[in-house]
Short mmCIF file of C-alpha atoms in Angstrom, two decimals:
data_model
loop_
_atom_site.label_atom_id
_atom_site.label_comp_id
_atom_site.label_asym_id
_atom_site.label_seq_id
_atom_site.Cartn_x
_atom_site.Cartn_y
_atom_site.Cartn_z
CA UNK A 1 154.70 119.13 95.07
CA UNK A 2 151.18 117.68 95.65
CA UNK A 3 149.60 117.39 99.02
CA UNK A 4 149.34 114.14 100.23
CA UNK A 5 146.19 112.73 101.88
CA UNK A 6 146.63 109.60 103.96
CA UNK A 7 144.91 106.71 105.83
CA UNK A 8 145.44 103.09 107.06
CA UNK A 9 142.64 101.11 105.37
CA UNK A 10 142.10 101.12 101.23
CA UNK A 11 138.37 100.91 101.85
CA UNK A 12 138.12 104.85 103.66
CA UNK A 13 140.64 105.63 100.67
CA UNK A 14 138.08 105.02 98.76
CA UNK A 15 135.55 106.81 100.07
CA UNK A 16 137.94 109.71 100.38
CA UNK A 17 138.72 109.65 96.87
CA UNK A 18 134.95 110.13 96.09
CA UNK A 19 134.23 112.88 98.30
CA UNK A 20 137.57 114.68 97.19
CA UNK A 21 136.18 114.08 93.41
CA UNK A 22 133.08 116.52 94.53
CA UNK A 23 135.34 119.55 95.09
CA UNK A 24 136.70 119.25 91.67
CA UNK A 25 140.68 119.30 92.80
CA UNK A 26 143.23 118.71 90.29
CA UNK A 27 144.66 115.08 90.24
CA UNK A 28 148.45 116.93 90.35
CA UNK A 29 147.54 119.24 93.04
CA UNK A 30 146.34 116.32 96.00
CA UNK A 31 147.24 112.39 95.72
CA UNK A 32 144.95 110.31 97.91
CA UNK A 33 146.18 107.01 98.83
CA UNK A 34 146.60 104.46 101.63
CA UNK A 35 149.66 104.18 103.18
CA UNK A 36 151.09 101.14 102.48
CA UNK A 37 150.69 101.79 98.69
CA UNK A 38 152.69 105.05 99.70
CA UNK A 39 155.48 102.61 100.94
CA UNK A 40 155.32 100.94 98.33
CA UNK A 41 155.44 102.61 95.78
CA UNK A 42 158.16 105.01 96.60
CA UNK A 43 160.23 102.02 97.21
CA UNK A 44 160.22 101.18 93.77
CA UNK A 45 160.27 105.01 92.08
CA UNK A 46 163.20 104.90 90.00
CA UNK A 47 164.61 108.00 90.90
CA UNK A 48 165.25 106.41 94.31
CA UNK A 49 166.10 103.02 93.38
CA UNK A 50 165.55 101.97 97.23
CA UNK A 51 164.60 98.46 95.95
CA UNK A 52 164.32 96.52 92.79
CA UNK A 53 160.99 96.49 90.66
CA UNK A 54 160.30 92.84 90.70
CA UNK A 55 161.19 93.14 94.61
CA UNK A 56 157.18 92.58 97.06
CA UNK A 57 155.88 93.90 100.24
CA UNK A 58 154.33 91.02 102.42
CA UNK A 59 151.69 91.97 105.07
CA UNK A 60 151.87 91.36 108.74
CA UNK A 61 150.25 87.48 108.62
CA UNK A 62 152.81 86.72 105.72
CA UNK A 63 155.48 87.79 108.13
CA UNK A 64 154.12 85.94 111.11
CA UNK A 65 154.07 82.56 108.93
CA UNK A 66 157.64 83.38 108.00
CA UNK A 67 158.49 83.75 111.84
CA UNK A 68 156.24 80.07 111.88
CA UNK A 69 158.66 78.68 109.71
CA UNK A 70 162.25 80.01 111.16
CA UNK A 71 161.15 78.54 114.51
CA UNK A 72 160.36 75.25 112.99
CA UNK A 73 163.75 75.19 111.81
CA UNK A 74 165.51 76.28 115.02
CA UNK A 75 163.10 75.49 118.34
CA UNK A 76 162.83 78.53 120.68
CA UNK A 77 161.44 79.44 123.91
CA UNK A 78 160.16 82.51 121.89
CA UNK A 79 157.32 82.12 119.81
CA UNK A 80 156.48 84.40 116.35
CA UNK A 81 154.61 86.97 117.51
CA UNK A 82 157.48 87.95 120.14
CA UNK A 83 160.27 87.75 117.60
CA UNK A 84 157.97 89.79 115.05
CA UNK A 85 157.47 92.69 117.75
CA UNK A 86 161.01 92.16 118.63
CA UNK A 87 162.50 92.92 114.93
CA UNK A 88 159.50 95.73 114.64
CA UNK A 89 159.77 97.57 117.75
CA UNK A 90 163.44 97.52 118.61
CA UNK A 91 165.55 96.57 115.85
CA UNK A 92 164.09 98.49 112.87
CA UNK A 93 163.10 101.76 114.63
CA UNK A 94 166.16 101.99 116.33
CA UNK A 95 168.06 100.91 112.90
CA UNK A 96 169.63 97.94 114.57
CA UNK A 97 172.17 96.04 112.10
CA UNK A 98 174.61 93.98 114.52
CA UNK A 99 174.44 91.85 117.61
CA UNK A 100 176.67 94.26 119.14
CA UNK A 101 174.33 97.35 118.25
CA UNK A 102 171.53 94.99 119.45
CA UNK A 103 173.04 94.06 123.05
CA UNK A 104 173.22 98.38 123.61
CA UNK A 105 169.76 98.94 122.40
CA UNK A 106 167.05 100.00 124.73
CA UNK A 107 163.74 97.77 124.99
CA UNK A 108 161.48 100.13 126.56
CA UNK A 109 157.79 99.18 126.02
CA UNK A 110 158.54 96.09 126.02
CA UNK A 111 156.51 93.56 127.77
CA UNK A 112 159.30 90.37 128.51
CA UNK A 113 162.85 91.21 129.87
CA UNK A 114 165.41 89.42 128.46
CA UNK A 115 169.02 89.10 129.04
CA UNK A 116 172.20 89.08 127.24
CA UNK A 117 172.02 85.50 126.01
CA UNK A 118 168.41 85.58 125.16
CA UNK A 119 169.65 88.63 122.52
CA UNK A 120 172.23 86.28 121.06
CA UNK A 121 169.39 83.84 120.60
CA UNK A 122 166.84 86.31 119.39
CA UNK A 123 169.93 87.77 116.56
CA UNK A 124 170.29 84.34 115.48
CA UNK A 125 166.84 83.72 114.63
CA UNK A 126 166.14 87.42 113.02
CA UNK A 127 169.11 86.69 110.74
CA UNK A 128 167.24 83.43 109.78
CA UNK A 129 164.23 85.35 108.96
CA UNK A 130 165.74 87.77 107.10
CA UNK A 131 167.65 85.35 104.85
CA UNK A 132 164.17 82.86 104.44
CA UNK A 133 162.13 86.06 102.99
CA UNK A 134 164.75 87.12 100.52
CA UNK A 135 163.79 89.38 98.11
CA UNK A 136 160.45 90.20 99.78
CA UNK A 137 160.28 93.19 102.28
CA UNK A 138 158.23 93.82 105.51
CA UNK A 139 156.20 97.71 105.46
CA UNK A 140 158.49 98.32 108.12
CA UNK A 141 161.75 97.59 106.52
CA UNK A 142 160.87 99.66 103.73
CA UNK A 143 160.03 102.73 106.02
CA UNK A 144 163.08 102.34 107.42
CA UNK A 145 164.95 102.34 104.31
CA UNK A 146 162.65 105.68 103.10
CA UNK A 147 163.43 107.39 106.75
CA UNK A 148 166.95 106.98 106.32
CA UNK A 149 167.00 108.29 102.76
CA UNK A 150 164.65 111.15 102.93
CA UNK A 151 166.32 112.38 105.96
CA UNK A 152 169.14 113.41 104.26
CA UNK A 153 167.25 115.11 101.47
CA UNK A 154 166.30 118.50 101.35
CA UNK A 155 163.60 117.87 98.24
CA UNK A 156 160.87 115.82 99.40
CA UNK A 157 158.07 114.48 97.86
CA UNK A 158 155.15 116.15 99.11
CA UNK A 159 154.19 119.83 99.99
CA UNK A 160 151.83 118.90 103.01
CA UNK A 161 150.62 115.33 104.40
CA UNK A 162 147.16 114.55 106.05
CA UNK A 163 146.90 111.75 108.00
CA UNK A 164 143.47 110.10 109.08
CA UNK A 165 142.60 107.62 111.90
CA UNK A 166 146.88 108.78 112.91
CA UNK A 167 145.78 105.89 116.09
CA UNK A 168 146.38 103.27 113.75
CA UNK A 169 150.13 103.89 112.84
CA UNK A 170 152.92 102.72 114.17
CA UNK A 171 155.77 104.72 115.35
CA UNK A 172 158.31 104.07 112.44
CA UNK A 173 155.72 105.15 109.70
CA UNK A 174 154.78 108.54 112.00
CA UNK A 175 158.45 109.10 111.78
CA UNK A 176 158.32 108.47 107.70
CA UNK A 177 155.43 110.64 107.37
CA UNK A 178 157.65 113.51 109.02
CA UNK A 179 160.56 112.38 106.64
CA UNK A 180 158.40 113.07 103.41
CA UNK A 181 157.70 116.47 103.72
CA UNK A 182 159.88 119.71 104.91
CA UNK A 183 159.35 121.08 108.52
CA UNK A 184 157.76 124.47 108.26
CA UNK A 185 154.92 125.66 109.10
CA UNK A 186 151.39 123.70 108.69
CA UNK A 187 152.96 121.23 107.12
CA UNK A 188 151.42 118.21 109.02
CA UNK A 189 147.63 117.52 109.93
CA UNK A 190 147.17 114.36 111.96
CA UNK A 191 142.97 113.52 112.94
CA UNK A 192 142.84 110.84 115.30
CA UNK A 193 140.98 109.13 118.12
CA UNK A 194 142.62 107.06 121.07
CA UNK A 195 139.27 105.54 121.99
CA UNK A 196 139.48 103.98 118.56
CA UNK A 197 143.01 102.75 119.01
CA UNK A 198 141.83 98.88 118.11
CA UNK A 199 145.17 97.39 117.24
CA UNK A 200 146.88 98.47 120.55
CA UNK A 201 149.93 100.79 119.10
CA UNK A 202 151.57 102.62 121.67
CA UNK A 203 152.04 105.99 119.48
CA UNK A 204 153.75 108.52 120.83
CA UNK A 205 154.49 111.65 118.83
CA UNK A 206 157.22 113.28 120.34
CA UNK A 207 159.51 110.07 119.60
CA UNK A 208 158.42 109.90 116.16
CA UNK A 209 159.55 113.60 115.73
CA UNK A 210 156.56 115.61 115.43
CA UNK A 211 155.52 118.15 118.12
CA UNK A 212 152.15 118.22 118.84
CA UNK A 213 153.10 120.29 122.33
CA UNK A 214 150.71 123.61 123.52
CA UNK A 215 148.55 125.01 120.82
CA UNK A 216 149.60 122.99 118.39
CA UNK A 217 147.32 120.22 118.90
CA UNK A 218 143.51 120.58 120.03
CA UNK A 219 140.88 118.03 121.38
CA UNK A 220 137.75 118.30 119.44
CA UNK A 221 134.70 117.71 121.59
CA UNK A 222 131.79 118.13 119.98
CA UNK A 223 130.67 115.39 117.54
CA UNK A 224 128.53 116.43 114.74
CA UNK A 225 127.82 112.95 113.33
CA UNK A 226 126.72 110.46 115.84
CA UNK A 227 123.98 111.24 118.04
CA UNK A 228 123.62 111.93 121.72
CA UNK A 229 122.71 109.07 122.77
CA UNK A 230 125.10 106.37 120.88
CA UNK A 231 127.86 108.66 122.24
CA UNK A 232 126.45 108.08 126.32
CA UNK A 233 126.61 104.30 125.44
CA UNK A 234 130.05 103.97 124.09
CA UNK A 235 131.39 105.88 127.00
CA UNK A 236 129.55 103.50 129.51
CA UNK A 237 131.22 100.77 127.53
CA UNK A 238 134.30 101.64 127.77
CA UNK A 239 134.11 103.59 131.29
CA UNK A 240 136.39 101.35 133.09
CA UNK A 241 139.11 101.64 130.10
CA UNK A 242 142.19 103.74 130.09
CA UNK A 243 143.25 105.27 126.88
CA UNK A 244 146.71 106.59 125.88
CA UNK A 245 146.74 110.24 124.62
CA UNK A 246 149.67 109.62 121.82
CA UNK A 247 152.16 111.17 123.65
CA UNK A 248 152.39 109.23 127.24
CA UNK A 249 149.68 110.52 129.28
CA UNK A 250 146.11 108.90 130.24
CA UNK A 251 143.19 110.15 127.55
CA UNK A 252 140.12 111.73 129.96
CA UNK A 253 136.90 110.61 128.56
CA UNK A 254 135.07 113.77 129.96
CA UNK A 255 133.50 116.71 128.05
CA UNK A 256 132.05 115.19 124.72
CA UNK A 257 129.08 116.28 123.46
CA UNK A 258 126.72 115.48 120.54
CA UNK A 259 124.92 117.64 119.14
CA UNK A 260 121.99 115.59 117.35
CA UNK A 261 119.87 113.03 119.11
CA UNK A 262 118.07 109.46 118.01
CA UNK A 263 117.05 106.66 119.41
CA UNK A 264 119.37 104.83 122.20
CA UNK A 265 121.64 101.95 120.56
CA UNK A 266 119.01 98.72 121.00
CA UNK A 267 121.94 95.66 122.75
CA UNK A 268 120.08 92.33 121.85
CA UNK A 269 121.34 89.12 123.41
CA UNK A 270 120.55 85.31 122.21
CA UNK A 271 120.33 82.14 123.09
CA UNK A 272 121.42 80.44 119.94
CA UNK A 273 122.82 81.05 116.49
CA UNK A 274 120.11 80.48 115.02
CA UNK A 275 117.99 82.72 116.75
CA UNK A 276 120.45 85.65 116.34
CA UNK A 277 120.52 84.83 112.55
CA UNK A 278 116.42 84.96 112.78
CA UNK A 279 116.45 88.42 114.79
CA UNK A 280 118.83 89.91 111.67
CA UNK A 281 116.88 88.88 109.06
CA UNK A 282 113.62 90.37 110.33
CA UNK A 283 115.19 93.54 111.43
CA UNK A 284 116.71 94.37 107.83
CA UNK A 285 113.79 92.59 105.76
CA UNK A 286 111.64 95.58 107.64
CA UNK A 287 114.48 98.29 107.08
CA UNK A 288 114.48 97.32 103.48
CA UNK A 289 110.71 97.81 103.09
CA UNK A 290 111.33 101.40 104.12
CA UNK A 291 111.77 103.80 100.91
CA UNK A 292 113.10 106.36 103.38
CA UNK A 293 116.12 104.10 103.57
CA UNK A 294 118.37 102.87 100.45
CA UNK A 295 120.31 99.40 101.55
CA UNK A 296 123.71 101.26 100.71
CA UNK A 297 122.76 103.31 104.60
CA UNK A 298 122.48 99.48 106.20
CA UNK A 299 126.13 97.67 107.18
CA UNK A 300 125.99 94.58 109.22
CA UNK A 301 129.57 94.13 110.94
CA UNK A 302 131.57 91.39 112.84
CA UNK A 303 135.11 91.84 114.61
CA UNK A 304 136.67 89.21 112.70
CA UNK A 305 136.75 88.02 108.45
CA UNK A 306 135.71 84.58 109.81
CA UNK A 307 132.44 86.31 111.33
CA UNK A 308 132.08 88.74 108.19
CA UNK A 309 131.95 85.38 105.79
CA UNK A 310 129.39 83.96 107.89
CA UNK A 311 126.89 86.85 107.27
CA UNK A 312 127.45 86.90 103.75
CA UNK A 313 126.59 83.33 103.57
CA UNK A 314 123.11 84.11 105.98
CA UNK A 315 122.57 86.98 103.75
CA UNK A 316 123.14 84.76 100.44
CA UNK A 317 120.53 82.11 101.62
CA UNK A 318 117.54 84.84 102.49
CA UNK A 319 118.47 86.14 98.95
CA UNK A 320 119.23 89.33 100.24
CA UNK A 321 121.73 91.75 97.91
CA UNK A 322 124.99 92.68 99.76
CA UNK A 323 128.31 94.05 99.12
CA UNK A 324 131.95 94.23 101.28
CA UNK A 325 132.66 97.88 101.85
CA UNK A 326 136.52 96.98 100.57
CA UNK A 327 135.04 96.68 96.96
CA UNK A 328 136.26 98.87 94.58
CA UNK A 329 132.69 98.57 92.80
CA UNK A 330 129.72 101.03 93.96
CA UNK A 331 126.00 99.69 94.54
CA UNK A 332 123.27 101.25 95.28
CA UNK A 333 121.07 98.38 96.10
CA UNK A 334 123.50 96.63 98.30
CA UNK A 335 123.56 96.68 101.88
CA UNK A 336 127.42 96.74 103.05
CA UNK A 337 129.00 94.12 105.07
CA UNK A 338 132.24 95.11 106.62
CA UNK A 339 134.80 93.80 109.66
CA UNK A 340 135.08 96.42 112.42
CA UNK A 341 138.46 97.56 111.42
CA UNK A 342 137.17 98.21 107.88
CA UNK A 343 134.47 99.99 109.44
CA UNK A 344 136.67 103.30 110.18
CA UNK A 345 135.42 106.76 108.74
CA UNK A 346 132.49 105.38 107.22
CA UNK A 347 128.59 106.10 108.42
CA UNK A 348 125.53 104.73 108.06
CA UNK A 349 121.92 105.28 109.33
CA UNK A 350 121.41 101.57 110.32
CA UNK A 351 124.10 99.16 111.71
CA UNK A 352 124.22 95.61 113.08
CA UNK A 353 127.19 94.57 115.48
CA UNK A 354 127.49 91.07 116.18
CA UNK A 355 129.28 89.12 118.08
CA UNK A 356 129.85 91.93 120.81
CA UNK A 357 131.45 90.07 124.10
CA UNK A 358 133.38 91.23 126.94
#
């Protein structure tokens, strides 16, 4: 069986699949691929027959406009993103199938208490949604279905799994990743980073199954790729923070080192848009000047898609080249534009952050 290499985002697949293409390993022997492709596409495998061909997958904003459109029908006290973290967090993971199961089924984590009545509500409403998407499936429907049948298989389909940026999972697809290949030794590798935990999963190991207790897991401390000084100013940021360690326990921000140094991270504020947009162009017209420098080392970033568009249309007017790092196509003479989340396991010598607020 191949190994399988892992990650949340298709861009870092991307880049993993180039790097892995430089050591010359055989296409049979390692399959690198996102994970909801993963999902996916062992969904449909016909040997499993878990769901039909023509069946789809929708994403987390096509379920929330699905939750939209059940409370539309039926007005709630509960809006969508509730329900959606209701059906996510307690009913899948905890393979919830009837009211009566759902009345017995712990909540923990969760933020509202509700009673008895409010669950004969909610049951009413996730039966609604589950009859408006039909044939279409949520990720986390089909990891359930993939848990429960690879759980009572002894073949599985891969030898070894590594996972990268693990703080980005959820729970239920931890617990698939442990389903898909046999406990023995080595047979996991998980690399990730609670400080970068940007979409606020509570992960916790030891209920997804895997045991990460004693040596088994190990805190790497020195940081080989940023500098010295970036590292002192992200820690300042994010000083009065606290940080989940995946299994529970409060993340300590002491001890990191880096090993190169650079110049300290330059925070610019403005009084305008306009001015901002000024202070960008400038700053990467004289980076592009520099020979030392190809544009493909430059990314300009923004938190949101909304704030990503609006650069691309500031770099299309100075007639300056550009590229989204989620393309599939390579160019040298681009400089990258990319949303923070996109921005994972990537580097570059020069970057732009905008829009950074409290």
């Amino acid at each position: 069986k191949p190994v399988l290499f892992t990650t949340y985002t298709k861009s870092l697949t991307e880049y993993l699949n180039t790097i892995a293409g430089n050591f010359g390993i055989r296409d049979e022997l390692l399959e690198i691929q996102n994970f909801d492709k993963i999902v996916l596409d062992l969904s449909k495998n016909p040997d499993y027959q878990l769901i039909n061909q023509g069946d789809g997958m929708i994403n987390s904003s096509q379920e929330l406009e699905i939750w939209k459109e059940v409370i539309e029908y039926t007005p709630t006290k509960f809006d969508e993103k509730f329900l959606q973290g209701e059906y996510n967090e307690v009913v899948l993971p905890n393979s919830v199938t009837s009211m009566e199961e759902y009345y017995k089924t712990p909540r923990t984590g969760r933020s509202i208490r509700i009673g008895r009545k409010d669950k004969q509500e909610i049951w009413g409403l996730i039966e609604d949604f589950i009859r408006i998407k039909s044939q279409s499936h949520t990720k986390l429907e089909l990891c359930q279905k993939l848990i429960s049948f690879f759980s009572n298989r002894t073949e599985k389909p891969y030898s070894h799994l590594i996972c990268d940026e693990v703080q980005d999972f959820s729970n239920l697809e931890l617990s698939l990743m442990r389903a898909l290949v046999e406990e023995k030794a080595n047979d996991l590798f998980f690399v990730g980073d609670p400080f970068q935990n940007i979409y606020g999963r509570q992960l916790n190991f030891s209920k997804s199954g895997i045991n990460v207790r004693g040596r088994r897991s190990r805190k790497l401390k020195v940081n080989y790729r940023t500098t010295e000084e970036i590292k002192k100013k992200a820690v300042q940021v994010i000083s009065n923070e606290s940080y989940d360690n995946f299994d529970g326990e409060e993340e300590s921000k002491a001890g990191y080192v880096s090993l190169m140094h650079g110049a300290v991270p330059i925070y610019q504020t403005f009084a305008s848009p306009e001015e901002e947009d000024q202070f960008i162009i400038e700053k990467l017209s004289n980076l592009l000047l520099d020979e030392t420098i190809g544009p493909r080392e430059i990314c300009l970033s923004g938190r949101t898609n909304k704030v990503v568009d609006q650069l691309k249309r500031l770099l299309n007017e100075n007639n300056i080249k550009h590229q989204d790092i989620s393309s599939t196509k390579e160019s040298a003479s681009s400089v990258r534009v990319s949303t923070f989340h996109n921005l994972k396991g990537h580097e570059f010598k020069h970057l732009f952050v905008l829009g950074v607020s409290e």
